[in-house]
Short mmCIF file of C-alpha atoms and ligand atoms in Angstrom, two decimals:
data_model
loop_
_atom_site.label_atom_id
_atom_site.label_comp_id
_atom_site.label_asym_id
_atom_site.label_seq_id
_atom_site.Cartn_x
_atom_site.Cartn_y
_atom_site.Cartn_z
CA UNK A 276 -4.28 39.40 64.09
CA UNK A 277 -5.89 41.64 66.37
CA UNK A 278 -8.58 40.58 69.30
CA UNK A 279 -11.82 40.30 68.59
CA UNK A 280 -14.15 41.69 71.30
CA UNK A 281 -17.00 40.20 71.85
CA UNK A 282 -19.49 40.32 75.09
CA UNK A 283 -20.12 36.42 75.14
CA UNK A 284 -18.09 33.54 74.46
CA UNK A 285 -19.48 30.29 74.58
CA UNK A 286 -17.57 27.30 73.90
CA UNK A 287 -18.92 24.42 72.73
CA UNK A 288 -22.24 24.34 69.57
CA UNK A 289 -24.07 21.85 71.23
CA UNK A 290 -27.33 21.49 73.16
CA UNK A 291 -26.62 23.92 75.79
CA UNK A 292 -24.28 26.46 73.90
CA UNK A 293 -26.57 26.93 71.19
CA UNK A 294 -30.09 27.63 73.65
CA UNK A 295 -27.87 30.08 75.54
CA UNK A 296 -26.39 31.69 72.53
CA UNK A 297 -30.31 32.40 71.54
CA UNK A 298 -31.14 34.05 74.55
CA UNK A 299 -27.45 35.90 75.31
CA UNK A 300 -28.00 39.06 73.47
CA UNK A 301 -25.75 40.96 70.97
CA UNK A 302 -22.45 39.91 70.69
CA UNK A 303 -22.40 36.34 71.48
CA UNK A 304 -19.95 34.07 69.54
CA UNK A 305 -20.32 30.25 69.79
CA UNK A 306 -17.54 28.24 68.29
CA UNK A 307 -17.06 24.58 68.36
CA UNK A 308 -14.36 22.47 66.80
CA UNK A 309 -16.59 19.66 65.11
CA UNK A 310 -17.53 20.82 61.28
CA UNK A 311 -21.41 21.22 62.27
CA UNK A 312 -23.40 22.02 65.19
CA UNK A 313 -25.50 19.69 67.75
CA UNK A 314 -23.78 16.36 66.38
CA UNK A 315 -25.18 14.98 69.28
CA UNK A 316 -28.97 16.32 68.72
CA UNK A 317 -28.13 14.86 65.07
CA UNK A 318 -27.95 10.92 66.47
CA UNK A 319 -30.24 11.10 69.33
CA UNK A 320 -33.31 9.58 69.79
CA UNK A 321 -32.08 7.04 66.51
CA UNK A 322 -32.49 10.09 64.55
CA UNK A 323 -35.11 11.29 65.80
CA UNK A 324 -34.08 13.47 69.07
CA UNK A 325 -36.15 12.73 72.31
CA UNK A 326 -35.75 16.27 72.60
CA UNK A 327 -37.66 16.85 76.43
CA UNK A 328 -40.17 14.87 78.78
CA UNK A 329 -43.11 15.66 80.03
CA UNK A 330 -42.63 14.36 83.28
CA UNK A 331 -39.55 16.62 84.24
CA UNK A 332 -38.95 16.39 88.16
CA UNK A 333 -36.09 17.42 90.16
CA UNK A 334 -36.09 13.81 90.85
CA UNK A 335 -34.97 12.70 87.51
CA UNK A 336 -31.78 14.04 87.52
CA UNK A 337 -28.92 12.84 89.95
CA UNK A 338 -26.42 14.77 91.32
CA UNK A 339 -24.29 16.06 94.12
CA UNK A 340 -26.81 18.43 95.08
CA UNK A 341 -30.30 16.70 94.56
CA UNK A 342 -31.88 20.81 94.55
CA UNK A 343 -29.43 22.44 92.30
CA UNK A 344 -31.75 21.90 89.12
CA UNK A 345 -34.86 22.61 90.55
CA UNK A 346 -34.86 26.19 89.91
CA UNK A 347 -33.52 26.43 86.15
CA UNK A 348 -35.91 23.51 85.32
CA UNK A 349 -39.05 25.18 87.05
CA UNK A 350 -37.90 28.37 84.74
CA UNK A 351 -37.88 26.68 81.89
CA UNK A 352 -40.24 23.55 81.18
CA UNK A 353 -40.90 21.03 78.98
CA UNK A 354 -44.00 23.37 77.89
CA UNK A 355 -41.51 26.57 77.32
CA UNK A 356 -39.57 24.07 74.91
CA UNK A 357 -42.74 22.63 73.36
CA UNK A 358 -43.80 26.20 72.83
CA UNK A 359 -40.63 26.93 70.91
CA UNK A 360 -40.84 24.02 68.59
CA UNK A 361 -44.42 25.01 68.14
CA UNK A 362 -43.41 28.07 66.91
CA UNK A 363 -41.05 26.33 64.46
CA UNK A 364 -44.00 23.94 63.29
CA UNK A 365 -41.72 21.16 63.87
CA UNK A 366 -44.13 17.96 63.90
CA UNK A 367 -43.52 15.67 66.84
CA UNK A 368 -45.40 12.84 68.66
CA UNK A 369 -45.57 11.30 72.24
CA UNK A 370 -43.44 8.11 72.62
CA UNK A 371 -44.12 6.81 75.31
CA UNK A 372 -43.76 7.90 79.56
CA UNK A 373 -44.18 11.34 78.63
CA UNK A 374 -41.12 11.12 76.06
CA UNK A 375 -41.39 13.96 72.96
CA UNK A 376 -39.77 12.68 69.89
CA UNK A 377 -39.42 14.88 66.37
CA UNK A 378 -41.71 13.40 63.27
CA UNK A 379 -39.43 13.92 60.68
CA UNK A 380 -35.97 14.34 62.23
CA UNK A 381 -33.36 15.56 64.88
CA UNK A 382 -32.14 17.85 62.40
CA UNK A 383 -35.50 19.75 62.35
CA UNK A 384 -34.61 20.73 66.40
CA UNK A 385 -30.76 21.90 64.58
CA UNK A 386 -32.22 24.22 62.06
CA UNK A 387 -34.71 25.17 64.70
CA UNK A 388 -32.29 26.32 67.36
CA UNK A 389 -29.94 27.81 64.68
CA UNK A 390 -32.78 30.28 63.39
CA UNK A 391 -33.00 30.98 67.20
CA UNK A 392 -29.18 31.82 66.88
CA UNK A 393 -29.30 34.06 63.84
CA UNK A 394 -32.07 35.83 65.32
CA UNK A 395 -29.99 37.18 68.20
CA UNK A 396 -27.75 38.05 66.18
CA UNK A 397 -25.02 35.12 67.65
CA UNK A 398 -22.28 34.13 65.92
CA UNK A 399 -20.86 30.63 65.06
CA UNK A 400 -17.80 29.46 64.59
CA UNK A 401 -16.90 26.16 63.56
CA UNK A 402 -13.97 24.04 62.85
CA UNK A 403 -12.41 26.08 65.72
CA UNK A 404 -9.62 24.30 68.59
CA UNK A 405 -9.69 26.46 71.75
CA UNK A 406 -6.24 27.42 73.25
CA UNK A 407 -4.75 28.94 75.89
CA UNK A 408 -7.38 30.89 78.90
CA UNK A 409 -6.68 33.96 80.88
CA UNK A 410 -8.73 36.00 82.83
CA UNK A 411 -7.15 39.78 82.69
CA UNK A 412 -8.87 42.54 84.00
CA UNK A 413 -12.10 41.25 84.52
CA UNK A 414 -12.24 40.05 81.00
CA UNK A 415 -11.69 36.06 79.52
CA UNK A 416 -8.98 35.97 76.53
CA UNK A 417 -8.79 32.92 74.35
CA UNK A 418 -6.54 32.01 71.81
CA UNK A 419 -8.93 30.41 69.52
CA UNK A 420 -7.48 28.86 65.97
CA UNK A 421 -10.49 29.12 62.84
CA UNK A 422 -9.74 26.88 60.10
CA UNK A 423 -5.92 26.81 60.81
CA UNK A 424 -5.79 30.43 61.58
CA UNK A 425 -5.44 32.60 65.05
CA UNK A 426 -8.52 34.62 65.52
CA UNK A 427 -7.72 35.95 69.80
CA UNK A 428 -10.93 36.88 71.09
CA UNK A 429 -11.39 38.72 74.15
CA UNK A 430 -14.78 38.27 75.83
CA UNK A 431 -16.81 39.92 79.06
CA UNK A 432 -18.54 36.71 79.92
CA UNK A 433 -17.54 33.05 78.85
CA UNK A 434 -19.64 29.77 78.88
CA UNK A 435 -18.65 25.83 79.37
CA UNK A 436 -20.75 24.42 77.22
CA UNK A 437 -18.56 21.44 75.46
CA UNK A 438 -20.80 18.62 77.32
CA UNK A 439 -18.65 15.67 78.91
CA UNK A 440 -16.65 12.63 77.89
CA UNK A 441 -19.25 10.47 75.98
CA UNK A 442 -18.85 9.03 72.58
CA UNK A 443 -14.68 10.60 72.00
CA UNK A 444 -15.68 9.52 68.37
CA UNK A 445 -18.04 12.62 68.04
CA UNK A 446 -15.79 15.32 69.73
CA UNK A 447 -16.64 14.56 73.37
CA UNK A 448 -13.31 15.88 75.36
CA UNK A 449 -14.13 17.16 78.62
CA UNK A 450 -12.29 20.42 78.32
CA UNK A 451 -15.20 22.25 80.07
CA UNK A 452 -13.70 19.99 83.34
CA UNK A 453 -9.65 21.43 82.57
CA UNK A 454 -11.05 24.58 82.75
CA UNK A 455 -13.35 24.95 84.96
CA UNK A 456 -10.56 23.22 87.14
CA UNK A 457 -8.46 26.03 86.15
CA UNK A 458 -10.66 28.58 87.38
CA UNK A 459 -10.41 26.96 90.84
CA UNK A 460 -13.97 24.93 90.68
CA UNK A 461 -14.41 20.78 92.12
CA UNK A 462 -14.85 18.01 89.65
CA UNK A 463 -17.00 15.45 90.96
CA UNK A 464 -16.05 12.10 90.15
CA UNK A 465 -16.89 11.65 86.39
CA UNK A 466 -18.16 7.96 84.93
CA UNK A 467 -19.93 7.08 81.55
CA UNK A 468 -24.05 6.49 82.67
CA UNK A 469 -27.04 5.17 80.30
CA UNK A 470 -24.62 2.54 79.29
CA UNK A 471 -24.69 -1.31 78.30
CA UNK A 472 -23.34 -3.32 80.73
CA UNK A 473 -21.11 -6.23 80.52
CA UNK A 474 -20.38 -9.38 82.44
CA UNK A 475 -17.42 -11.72 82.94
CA UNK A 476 -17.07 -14.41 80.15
CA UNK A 477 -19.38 -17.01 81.19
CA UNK A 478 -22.15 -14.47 81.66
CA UNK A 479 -21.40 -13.12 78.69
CA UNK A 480 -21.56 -16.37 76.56
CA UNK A 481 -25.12 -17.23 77.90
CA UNK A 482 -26.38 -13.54 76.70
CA UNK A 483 -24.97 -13.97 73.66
CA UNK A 484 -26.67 -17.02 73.32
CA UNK A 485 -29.74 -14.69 73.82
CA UNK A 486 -28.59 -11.95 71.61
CA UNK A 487 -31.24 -9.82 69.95
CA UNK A 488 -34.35 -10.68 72.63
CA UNK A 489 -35.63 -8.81 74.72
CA UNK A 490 -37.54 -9.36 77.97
CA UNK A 491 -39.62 -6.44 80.23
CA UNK A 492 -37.85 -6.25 83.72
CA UNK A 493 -37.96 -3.97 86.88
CA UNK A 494 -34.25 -3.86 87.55
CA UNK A 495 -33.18 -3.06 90.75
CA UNK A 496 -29.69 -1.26 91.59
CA UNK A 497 -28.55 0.88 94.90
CA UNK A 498 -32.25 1.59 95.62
CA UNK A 499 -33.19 2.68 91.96
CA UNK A 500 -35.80 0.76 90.31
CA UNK A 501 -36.54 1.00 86.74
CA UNK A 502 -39.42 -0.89 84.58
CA UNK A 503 -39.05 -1.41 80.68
CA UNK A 504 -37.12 -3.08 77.95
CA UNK A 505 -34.32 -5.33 79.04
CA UNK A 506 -32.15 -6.50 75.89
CA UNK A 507 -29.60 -9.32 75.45
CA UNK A 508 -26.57 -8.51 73.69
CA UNK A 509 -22.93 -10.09 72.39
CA UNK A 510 -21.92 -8.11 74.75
CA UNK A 511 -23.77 -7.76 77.61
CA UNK A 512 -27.42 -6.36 78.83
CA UNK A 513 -28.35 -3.05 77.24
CA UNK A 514 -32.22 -1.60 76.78
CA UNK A 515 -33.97 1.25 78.65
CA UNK A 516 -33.44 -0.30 82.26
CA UNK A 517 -30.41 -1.11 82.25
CA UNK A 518 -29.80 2.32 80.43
CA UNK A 519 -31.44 3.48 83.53
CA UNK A 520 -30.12 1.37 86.13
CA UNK A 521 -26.51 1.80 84.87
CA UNK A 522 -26.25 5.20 86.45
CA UNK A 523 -26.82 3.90 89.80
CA UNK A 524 -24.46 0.79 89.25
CA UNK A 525 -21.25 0.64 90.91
CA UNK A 526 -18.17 -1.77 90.47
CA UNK A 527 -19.43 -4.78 92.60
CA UNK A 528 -23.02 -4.29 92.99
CA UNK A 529 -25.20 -6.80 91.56
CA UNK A 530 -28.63 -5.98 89.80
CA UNK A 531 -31.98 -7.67 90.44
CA UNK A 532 -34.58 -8.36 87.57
CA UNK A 533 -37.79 -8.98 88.62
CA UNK A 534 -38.83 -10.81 85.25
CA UNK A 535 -42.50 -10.13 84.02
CA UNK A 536 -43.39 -7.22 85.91
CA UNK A 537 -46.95 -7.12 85.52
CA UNK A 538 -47.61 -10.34 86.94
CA UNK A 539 -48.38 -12.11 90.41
CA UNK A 540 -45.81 -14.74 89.69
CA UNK A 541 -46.81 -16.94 92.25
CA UNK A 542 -50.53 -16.69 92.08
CA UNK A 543 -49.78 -16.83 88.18
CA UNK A 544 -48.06 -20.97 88.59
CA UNK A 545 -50.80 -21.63 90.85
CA UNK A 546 -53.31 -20.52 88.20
CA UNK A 547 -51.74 -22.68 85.19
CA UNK A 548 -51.01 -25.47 87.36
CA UNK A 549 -54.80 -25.98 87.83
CA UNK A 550 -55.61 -24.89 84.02
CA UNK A 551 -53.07 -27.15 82.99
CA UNK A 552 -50.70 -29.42 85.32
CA UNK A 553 -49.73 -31.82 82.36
CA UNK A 554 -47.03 -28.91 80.32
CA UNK A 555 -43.70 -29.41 81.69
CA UNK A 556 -42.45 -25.73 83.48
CA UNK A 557 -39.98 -25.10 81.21
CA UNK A 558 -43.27 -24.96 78.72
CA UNK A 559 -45.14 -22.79 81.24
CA UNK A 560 -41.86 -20.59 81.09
CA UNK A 561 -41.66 -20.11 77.55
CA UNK A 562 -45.73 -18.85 77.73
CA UNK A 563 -44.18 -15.31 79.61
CA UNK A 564 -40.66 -15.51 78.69
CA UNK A 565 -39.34 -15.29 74.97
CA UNK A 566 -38.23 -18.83 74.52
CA UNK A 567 -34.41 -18.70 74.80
CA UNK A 568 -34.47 -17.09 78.00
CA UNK A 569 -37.05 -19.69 79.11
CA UNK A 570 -35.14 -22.55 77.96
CA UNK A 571 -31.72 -20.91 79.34
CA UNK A 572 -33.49 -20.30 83.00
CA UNK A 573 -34.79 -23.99 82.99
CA UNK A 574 -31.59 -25.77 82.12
CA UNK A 575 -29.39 -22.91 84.37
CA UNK A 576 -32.08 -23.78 87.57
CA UNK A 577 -32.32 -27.37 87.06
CA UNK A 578 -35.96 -26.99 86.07
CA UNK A 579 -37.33 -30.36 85.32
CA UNK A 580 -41.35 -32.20 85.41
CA UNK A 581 -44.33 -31.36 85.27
CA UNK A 582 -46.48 -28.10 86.77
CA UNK A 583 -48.40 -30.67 88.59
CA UNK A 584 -45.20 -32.20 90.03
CA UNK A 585 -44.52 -28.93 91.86
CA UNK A 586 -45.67 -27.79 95.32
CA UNK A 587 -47.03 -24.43 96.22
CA UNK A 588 -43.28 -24.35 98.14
CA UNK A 589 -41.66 -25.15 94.57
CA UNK A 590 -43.72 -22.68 93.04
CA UNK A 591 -43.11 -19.92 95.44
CA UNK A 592 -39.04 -20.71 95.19
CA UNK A 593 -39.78 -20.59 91.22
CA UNK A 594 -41.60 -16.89 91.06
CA UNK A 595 -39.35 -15.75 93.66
CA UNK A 596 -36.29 -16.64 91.50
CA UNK A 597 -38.00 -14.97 88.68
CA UNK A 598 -38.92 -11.90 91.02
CA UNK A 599 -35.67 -11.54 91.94
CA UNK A 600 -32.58 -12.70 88.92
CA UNK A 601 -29.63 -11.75 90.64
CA UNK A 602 -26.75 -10.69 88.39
CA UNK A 603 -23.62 -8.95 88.71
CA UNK A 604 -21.66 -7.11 86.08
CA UNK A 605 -18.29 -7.06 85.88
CA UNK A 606 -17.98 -3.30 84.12
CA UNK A 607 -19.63 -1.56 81.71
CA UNK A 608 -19.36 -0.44 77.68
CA UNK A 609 -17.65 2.81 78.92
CA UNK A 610 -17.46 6.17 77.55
CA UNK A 611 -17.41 4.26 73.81
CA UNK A 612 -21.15 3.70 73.70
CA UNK A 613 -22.05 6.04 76.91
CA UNK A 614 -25.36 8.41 76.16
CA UNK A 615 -24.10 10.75 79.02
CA UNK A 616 -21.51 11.06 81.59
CA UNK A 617 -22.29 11.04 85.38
CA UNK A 618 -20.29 13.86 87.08
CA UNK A 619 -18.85 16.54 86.36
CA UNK A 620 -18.18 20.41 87.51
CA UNK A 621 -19.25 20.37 91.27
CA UNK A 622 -22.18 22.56 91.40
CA UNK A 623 -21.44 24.26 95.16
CA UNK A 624 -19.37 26.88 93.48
CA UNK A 625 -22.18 27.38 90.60
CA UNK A 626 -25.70 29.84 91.40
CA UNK A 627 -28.16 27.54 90.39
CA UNK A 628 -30.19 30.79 89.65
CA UNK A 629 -28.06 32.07 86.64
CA UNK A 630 -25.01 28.84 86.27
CA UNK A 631 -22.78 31.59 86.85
CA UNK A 632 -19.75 30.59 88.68
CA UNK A 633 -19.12 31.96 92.51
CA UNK A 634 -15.45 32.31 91.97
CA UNK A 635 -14.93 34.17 88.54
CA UNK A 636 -17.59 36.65 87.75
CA UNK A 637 -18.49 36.36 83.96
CA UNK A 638 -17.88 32.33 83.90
CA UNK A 639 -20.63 30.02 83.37
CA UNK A 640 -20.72 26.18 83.25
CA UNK A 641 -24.29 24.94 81.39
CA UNK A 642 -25.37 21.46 80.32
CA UNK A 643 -23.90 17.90 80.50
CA UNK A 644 -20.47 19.85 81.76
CA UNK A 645 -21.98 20.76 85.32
CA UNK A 646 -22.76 17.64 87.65
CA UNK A 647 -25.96 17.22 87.03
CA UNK A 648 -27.13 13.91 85.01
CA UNK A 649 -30.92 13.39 83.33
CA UNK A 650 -32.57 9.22 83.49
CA UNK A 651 -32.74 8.16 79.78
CA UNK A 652 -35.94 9.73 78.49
CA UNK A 653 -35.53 13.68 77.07
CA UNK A 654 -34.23 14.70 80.14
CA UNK A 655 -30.70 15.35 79.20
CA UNK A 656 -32.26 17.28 76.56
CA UNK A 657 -34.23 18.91 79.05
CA UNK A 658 -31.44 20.28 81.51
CA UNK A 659 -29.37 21.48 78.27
CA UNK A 660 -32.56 23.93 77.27
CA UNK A 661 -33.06 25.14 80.99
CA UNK A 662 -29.45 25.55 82.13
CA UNK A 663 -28.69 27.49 79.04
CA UNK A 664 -31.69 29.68 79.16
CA UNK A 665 -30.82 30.37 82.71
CA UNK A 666 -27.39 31.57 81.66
CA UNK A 667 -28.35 33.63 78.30
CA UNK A 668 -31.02 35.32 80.18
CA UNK A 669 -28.34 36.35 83.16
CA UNK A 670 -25.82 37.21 80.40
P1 FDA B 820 -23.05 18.38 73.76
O1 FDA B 820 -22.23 17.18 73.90
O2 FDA B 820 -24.37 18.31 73.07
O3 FDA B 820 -22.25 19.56 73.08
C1 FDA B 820 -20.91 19.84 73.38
C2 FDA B 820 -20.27 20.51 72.18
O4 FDA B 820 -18.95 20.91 72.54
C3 FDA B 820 -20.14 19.61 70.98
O5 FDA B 820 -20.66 20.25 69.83
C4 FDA B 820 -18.64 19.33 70.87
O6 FDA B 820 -18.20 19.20 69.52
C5 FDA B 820 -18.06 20.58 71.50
N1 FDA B 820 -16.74 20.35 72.08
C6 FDA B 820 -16.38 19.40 72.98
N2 FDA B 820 -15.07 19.50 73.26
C7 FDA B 820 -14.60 20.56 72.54
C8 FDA B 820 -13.32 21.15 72.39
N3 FDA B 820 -12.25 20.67 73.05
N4 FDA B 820 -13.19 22.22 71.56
C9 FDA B 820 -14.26 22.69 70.87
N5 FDA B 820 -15.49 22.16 70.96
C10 FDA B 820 -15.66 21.10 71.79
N6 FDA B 820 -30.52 13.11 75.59
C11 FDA B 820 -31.87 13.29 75.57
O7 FDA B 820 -32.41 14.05 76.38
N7 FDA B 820 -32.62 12.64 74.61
C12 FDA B 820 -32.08 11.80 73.69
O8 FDA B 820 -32.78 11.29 72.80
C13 FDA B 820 -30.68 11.57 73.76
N8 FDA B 820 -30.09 10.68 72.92
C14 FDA B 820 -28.73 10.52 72.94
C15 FDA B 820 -28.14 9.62 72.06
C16 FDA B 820 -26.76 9.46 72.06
C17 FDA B 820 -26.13 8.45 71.15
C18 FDA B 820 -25.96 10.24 72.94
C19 FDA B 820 -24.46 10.12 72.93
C20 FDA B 820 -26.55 11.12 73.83
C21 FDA B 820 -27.95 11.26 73.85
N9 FDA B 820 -28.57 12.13 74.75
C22 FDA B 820 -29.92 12.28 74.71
C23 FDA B 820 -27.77 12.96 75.69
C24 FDA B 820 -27.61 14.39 75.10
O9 FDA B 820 -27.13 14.28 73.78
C25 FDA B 820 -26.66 15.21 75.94
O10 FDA B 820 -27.02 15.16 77.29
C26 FDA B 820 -26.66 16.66 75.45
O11 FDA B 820 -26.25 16.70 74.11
C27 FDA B 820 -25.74 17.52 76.30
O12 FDA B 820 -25.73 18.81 75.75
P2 FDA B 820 -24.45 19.74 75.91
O13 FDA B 820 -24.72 20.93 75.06
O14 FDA B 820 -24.14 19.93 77.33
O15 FDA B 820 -23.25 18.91 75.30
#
């Protein structure tokens, strides 16, 4: 079969692939070897696709190079992508901390980007396994196999867009790392992030014991502090924070929870102590705890007596405890349960103008492929949009 020449290649229908095919021009092709595009869009957000934040910053996203994002996310905001689904009259409603979720579905933001496709005039492929990569005479040839048949395509400029190494199950293989490590480009060290973590038997025994409550926390890791949902698992501790907190964790560092967040702990047991000494404190507990976790902190701290028992010395060792619930994890769900991974193509060798790479002109690296990782909260989302506008517009 002869090549097919083509001006753009992008590999990988997902997030990122799919924005830049809509703003690459004529003669894109995007091809993909999962049976249907944006899987991922499809699942996030529980269906409903937290598809940007409001509160973009530079300092929402961790990486290598702490300014690399700043200029592709100033060039294309939160607004630019709100504008878009405007456009589409795709219904969608403010979660919460500036979070944008889809009324109806995920899928809506899927049809929505692949009108944007078909309007360019990009192709898509699916069903298709990427081969071998050379890059002859300024130009990028691919063996690409459709449906169990060779289709060659030789292309002027070629995108990494096939995300990282989270959730194998749905087609995650880091091939965007083999070949941008090909081309002669770093791989920072790659780990799975916004994951559950999990805790050495015992540990995990007592959270089981507290499976299916949850508790509001600032949790503390490696100078990262995150306030929301904390949630008790079979397995472990999963919910926004540690979500959050998980891309900061390291083997053997140890998280703090400061337990009910809103509240002057100390100043709090004084205040029920005079309203009402009598209640034993595992009762006083259980009034801003949910119950289990109340009754598992009392018998686990030797909690006994009354509130009118205790000193103010007592009660200061009690709301410190609760300001500060050391515990350490052991590891975490990995790259099974992972919403992202941390890492990825170094971004020295990368223009943080256009994602084009320094070393071969006409290669670009966009989305969750380049080392640059969103918090939990549309941001991913977010840094798919802008790094794959910034590459289809400099295409
Ligand atoms: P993405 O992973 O979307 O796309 C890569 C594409 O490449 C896929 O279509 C894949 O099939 C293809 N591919 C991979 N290897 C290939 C190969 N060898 N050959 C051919 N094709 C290949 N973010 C957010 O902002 N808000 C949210 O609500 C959520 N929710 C969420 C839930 C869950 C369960 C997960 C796992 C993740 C999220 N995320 C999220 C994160 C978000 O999904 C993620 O950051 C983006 O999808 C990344 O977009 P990319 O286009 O870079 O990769």
């Amino acid at each position: 079969m002869p090549d097919t020449r083509i001006r753009t290649l992008i590999l990988g229908a997902g997030a990122a692939g799919m924005m830049c095919a809509a703003h690459a021009g004529p003669g894109t092709l995007v091809v993909d070897h999962a049976g249907a595009p944006g899987e991922k869009i499809r699942i996030s957000g529980g269906g409903r696709c937290n598809f940007t934040n409001l509160n973009t910053e530079p300092a929402n996203f961790l990486s290598g190079n702490p300014h690399f994002c700043k200029s592709a996310l100033s060039r294309y905001s939160p607004w630019d992508f709100l504008d878009l689904v405007g456009r589409h009259a795709i219904p969608w409603h403010e979660k919460t901390l500036g979070q944008l979720f889809c009324d109806r579905s995920a899928k809506d933001i899927i049809a929505m980007l692949r009108a944007e496709m078909d309007r360019a005039g990009a192709d898509l492929w699916l069903r298709t396994e990427i081969g071998e990569i050379a890059h002859r005479d300024g130009r990028f040839h691919v063996a690409l196999t459709r449906e169990g048949r060779e289709c060659p395509v030789v292309a002027d400029h070629l995108v990494l867009a096939t995300g990282g190494k989270s959730i194998p199950k749905m087609g995650a293989t880091g091939l965007a790392y083999r070949i941008a490590e090909d081309f002669g480009h770093k791989i920072t060290e790659t780990r799975p992030a916004l994951v559950p973590l999990t805790f050495d038997a015992a540990q995990k025994a007592v959270f089981a014991g507290l499976a299916g409550s949850s508790v509001a926390a600032r949790v503390r890791c490696n100078g990262a502090g995150f306030e929301e949902a904390v949630l008790f698992t079979h397995r472990g501790l999963s919910g926004p924070a540690i979500l959050q907190v998980s891309s900061y964790w390291r083997e053997g560092d140890r998280i703090a929870l400061r337990l009910c967040p809103d509240l002057d702990l100390y100043d709090h047991l004084r205040a029920r102590r005079a309203e009402a000494g009598g209640r034993a404190l595992g009762t006083i507990l259980a009034e801003i705890l949910p119950k289990a976790l109340a009754r598992h902190l009392s018998e686990d701290w030797g909690l006994s007596g009354n509130l009118a028992d205790q000193s103010d010395a007592a009660l200061r060792q009690l709301a410190d405890r609760l300001e500060n619930w050391m515990l350490a994890p052991t590891s975490s769900e990995g790259y099974r349960t992972a919403e992202v991974t941390l890492g990825g193509v170094a971004t020295d060798k990368i223009s943080s103008a256009t994602m084009g790479s320094r070393l071969v002109p006409g290669l670009y690296v966009i989305g969750e492929a380049l080392d640059v990782t969103g918090w939990l909260g549309g941001y991913n989302f977010q840094w798919a949009w802008a790094s794959g506008v910034a590459a289809g517009r400099a295409i």
